[in-house]
mmCIF file of C-alpha atoms in Angstrom:
data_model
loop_
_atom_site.group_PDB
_atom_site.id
_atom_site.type_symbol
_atom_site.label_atom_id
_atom_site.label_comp_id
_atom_site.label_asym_id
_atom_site.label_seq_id
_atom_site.Cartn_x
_atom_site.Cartn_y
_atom_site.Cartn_z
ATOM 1 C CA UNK A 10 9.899 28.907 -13.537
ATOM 2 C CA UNK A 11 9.270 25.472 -11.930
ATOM 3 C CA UNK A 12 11.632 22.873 -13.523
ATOM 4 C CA UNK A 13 8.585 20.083 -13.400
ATOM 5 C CA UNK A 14 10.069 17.878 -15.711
ATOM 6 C CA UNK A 15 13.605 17.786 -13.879
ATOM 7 C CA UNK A 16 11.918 17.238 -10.662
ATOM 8 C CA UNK A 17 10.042 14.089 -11.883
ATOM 9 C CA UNK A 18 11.860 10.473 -11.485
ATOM 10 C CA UNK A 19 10.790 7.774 -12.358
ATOM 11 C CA UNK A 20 10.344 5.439 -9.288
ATOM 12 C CA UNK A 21 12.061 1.755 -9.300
ATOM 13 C CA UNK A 22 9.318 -0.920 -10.237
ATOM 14 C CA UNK A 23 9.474 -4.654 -11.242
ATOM 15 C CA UNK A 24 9.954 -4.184 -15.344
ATOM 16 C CA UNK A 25 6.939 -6.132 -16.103
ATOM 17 C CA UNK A 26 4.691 -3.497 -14.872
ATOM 18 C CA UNK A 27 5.982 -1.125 -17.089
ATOM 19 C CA UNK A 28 2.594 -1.447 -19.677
ATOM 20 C CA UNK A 29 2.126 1.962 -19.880
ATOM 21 C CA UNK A 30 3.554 5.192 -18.829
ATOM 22 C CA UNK A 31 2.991 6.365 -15.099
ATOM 23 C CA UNK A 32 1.273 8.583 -13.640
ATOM 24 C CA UNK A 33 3.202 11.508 -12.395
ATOM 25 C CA UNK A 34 2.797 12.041 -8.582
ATOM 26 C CA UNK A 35 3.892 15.144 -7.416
ATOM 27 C CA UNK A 36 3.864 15.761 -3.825
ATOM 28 C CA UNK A 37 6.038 16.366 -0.528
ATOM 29 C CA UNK A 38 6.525 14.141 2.147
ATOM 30 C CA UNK A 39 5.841 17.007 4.690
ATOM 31 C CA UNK A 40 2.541 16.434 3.517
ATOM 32 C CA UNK A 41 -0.080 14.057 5.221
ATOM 33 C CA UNK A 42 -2.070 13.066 2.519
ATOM 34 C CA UNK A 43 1.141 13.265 0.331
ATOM 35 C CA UNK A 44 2.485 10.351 2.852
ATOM 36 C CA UNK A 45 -0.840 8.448 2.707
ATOM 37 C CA UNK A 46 -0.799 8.233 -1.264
ATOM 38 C CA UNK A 47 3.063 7.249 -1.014
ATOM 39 C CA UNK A 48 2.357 4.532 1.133
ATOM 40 C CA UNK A 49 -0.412 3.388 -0.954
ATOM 41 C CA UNK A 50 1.057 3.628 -3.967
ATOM 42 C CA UNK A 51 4.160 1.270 -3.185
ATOM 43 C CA UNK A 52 1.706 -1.342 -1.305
ATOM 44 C CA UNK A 53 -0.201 -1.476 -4.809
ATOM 45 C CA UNK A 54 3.091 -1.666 -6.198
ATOM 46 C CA UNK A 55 1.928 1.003 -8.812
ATOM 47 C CA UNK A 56 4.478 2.511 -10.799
ATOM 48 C CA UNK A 57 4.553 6.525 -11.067
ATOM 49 C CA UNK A 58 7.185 9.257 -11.056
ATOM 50 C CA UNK A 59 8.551 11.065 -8.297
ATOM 51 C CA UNK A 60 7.719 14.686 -9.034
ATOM 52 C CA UNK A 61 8.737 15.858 -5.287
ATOM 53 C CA UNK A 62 7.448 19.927 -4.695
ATOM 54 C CA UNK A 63 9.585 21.577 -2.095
ATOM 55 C CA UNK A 64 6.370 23.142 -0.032
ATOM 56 C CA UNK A 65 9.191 25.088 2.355
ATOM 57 C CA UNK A 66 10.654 26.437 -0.915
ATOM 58 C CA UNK A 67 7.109 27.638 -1.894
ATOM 59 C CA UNK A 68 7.014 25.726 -5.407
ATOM 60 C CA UNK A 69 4.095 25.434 -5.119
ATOM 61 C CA UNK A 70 2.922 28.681 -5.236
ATOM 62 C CA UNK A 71 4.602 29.474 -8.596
ATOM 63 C CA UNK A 72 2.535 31.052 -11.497
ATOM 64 C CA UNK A 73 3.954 28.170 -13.772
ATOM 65 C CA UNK A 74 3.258 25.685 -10.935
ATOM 66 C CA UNK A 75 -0.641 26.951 -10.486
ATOM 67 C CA UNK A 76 -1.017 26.919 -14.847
ATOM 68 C CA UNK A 77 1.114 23.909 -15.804
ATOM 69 C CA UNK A 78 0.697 21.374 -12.196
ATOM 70 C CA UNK A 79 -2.178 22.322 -9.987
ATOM 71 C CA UNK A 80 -4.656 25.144 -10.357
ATOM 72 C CA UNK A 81 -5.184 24.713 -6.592
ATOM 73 C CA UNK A 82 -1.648 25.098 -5.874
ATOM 74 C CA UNK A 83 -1.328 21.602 -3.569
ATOM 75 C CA UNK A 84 0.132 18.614 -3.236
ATOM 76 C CA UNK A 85 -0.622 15.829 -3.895
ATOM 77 C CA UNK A 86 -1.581 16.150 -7.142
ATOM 78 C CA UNK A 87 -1.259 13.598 -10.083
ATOM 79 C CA UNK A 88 -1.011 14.074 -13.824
ATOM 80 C CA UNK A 89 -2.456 10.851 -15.939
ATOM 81 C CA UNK A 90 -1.209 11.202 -19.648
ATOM 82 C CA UNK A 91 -2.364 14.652 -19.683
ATOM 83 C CA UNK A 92 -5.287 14.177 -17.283
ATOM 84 C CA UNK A 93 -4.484 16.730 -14.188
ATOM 85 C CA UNK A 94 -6.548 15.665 -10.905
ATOM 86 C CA UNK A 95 -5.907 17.358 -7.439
ATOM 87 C CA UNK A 96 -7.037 16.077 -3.796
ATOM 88 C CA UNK A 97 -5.955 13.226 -2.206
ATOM 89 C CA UNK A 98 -9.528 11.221 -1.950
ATOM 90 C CA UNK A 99 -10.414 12.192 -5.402
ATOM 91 C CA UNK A 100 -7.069 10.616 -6.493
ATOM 92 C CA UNK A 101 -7.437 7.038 -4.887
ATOM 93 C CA UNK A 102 -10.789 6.822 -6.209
ATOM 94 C CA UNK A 103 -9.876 7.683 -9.405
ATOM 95 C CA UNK A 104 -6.900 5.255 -9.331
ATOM 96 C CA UNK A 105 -9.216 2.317 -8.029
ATOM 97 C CA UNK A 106 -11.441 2.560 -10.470
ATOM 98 C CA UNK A 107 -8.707 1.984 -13.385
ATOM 99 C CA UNK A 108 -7.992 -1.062 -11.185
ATOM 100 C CA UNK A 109 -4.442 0.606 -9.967
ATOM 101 C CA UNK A 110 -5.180 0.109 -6.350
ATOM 102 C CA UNK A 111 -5.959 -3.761 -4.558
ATOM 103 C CA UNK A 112 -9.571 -4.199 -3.294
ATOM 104 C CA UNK A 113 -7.657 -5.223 -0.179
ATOM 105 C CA UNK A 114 -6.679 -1.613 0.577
ATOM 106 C CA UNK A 115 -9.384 -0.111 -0.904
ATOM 107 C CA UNK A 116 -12.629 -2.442 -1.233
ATOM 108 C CA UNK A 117 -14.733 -2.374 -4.755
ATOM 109 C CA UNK A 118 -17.628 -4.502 -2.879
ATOM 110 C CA UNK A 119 -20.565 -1.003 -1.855
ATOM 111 C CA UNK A 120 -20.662 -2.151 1.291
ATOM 112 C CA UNK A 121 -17.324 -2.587 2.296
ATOM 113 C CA UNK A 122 -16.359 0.584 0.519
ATOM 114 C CA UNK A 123 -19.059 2.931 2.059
ATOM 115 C CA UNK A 124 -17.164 2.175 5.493
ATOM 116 C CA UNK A 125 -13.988 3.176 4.477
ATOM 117 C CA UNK A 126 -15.875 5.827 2.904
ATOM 118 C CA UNK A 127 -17.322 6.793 5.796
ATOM 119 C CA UNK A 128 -14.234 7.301 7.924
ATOM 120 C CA UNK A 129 -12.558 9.435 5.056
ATOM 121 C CA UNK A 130 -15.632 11.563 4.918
ATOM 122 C CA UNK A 131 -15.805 11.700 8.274
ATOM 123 C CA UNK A 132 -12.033 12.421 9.215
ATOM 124 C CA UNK A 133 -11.570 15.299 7.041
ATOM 125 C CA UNK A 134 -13.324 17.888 8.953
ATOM 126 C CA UNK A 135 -12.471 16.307 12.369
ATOM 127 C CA UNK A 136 -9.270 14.253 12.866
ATOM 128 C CA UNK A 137 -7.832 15.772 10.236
ATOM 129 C CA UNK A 138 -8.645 18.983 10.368
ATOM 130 C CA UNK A 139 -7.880 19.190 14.407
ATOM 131 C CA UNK A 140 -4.850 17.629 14.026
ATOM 132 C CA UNK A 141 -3.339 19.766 11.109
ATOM 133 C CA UNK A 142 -4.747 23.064 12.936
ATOM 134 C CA UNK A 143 -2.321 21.784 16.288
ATOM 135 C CA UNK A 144 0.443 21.261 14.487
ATOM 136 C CA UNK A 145 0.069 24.507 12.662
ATOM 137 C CA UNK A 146 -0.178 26.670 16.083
ATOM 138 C CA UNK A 147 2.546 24.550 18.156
ATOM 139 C CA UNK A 148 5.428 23.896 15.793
ATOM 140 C CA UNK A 149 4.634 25.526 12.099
ATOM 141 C CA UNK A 150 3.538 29.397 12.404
ATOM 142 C CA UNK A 151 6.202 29.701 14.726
ATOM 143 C CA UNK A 152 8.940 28.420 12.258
ATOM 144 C CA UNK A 153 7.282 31.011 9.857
ATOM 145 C CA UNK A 154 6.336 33.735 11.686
ATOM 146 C CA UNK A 155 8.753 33.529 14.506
ATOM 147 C CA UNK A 156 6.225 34.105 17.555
ATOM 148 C CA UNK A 157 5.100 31.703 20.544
ATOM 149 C CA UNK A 158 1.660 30.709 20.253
ATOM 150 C CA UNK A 159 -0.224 31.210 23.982
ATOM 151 C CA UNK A 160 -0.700 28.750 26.210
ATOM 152 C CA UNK A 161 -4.202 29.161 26.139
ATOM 153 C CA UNK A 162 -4.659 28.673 22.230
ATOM 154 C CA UNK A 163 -2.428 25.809 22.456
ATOM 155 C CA UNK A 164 -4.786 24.322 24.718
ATOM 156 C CA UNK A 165 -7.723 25.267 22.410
ATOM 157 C CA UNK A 166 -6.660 23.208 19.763
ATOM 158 C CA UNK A 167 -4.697 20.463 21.644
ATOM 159 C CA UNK A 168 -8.792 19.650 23.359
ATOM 160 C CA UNK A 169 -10.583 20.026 19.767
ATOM 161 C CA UNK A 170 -7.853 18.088 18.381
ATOM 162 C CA UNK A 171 -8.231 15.586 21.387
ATOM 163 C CA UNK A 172 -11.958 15.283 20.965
ATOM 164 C CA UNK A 173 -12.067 13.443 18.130
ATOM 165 C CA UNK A 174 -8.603 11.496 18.956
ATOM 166 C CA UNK A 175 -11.321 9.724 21.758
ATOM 167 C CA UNK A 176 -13.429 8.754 18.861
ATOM 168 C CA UNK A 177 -10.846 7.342 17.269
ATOM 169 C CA UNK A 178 -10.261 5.122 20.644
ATOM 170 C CA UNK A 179 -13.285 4.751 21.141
ATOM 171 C CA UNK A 180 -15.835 4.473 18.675
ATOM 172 C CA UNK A 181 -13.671 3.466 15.441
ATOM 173 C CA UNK A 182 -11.125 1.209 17.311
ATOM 174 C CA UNK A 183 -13.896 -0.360 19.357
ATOM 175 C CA UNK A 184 -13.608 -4.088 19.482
ATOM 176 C CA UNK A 185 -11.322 -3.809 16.098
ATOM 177 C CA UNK A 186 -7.812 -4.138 15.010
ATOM 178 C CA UNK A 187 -8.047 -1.794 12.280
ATOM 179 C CA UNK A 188 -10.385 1.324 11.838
ATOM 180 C CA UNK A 189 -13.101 -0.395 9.441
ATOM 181 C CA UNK A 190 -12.667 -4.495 10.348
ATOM 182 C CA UNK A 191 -9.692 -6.659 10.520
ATOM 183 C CA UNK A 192 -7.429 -5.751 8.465
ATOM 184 C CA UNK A 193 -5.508 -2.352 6.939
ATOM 185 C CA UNK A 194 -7.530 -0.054 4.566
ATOM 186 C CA UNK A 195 -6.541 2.947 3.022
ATOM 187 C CA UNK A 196 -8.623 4.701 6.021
ATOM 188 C CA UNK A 197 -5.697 3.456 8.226
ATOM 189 C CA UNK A 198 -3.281 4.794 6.137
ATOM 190 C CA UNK A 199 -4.956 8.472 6.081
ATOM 191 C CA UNK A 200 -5.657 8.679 9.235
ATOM 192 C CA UNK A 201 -2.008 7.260 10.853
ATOM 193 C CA UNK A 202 -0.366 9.654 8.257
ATOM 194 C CA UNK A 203 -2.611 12.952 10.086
ATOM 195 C CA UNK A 204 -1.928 11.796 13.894
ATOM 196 C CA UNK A 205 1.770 11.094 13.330
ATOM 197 C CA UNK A 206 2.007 14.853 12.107
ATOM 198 C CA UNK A 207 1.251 15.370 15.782
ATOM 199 C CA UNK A 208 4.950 14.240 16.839
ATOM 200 C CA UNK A 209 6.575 17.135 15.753
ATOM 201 C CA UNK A 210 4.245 19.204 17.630
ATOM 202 C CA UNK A 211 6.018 17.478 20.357
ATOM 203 C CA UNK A 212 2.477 15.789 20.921
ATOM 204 C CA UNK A 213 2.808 11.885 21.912
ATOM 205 C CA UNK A 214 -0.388 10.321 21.092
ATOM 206 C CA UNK A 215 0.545 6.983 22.817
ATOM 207 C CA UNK A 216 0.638 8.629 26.194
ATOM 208 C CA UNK A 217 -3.005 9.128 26.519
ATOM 209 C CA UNK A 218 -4.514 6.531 23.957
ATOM 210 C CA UNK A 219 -3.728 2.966 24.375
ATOM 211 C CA UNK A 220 -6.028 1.808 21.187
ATOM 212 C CA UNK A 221 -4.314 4.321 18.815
ATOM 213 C CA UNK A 222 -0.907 3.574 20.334
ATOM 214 C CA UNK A 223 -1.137 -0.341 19.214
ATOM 215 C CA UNK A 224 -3.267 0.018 16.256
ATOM 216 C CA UNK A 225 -0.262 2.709 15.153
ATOM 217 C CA UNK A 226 1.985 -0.172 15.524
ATOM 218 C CA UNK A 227 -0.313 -2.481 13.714
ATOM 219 C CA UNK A 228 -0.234 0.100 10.781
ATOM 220 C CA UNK A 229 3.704 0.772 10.957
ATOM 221 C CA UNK A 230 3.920 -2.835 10.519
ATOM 222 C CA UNK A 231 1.315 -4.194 8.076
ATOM 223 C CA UNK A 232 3.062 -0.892 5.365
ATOM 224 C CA UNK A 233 6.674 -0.942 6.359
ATOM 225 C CA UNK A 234 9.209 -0.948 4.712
ATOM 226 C CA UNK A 235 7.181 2.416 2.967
ATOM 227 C CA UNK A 236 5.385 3.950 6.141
ATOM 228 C CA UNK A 237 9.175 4.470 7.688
ATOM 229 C CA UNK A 238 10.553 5.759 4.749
ATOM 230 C CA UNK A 239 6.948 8.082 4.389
ATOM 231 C CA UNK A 240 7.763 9.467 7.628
ATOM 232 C CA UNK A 241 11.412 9.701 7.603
ATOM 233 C CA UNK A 242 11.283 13.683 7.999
ATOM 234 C CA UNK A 243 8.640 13.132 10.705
ATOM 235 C CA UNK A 244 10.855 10.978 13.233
ATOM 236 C CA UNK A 245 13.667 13.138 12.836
ATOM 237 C CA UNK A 246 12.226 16.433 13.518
ATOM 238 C CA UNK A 247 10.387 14.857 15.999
ATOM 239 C CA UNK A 248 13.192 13.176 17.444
ATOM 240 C CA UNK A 249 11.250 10.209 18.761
ATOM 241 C CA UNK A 250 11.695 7.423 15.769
ATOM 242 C CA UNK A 251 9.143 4.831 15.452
ATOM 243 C CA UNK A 252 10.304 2.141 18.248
ATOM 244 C CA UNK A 253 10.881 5.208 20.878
ATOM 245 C CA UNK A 254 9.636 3.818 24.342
ATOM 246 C CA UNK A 255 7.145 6.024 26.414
#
């Protein structure tokens, strides 16, 4: 059985936050949206407990895990005081509307919303689908399954994956410092957590994208000291930490 209540800590926040218990946060840092929440949840300087799952252990896929954590067996997942809620979207929304998250990060104004709104609608079945199907084929099924992907389905997904990385250049960094105006949203966040995944695919997005290389650094900088510690496992598998020159 999954110890869940050994694997939960609470996480250090100033004591005169501490109205109300936290939510429990359980997740992996492996995890892209698991590293997007992180980061968001230290910039709103929201206190929850660490529940970390061990994906590469498979805790996840536990019978106790699936009953007592998340019937969709994923992370991240939060439990509220009893209230269980799965996906990582679904969870910020949630969260903003009990007024956990700033309006800076994510916006309560409809029309300032429905364009961050738009990008995380938008992203999930293109940047961050392409992306996460790359890194699967060039660095993950062969750590699982032992066998060398071909050169020609590496190419496959490295082009669908590369398709939308030009609409990130151009159409969503177009004349902007940040994907939905001037300054960081939680779109940011979500999408720089899915294209730094790409790094231990051995994949340098910088080379090719000069928009997405400084609007990464923009991002690093604007949620750091949390983004580095978010992608900690990241820079060292990848070997190429976050100040690594071209």
């Amino acid at each position: 059985a999954l110890p869940t209540d050994r694997v939960c800590v609470p996480s250090r926040q100033p004591t005169n936050l501490r109205m109300s218990a936290p939510i429990r946060y359980y997740y992996d840092l492996m995890s892209q949206p698991s590293r997007a929440l992180f980061i968001i949840f230290r910039l709103s300087n929201m206190p929850f407990e660490d529940c970390v799952v061990a994906l590469r252990n498979g805790e996840h896929l536990t019978e106790d895990f699936k009953k007592e954590i998340n019937r969709f067996q994923r992370v991240p997942c939060i439990h509220d005081n009893g209230y269980k809620l799965a996906e990582s979207v679904a969870i910020l929304r949630y969260l903003s509307a009990k007024g956990k998250i700033p309006e800076h990060l994510y916006p309560k104004y409809f029309v300032d919303q429905s364009r961050v709104d738009e990008f995380l609608e938008w992203q999930h079945m293109s940047l961050r689908l392409t992306c996460a199907m790359y890194f699967r084929t060039v660095w993950l099924e062969p750590l699982l399954t032992g066998r060398t992907p071909s050169e020609a389905k590496i190419e496959t997904f490295r082009m669908q994956m590369e398709r939308n990385l030009d609409v990130v250049e151009e159409v969503w960094l177009e004349g902007k410092d940040f994907l939905t105006g001037s300054s960081l949203t939680v779109a940011d966040i979500f999408a720089a957590c899915e294209i730094e995944q790409t790094r231990m695919a051995d994949y340098d997005v910088r080379i090719k994208y000069p928009k997405i290389r400084a609007w990464l650094k923009r991002v690093r900088q604007s949620c750091n000291p949390y983004y580095d510690v978010a992608h900690e496992f990241v820079y060292k598998i990848s070997g190429t930490g976050p100040q690594a020159k071209l």
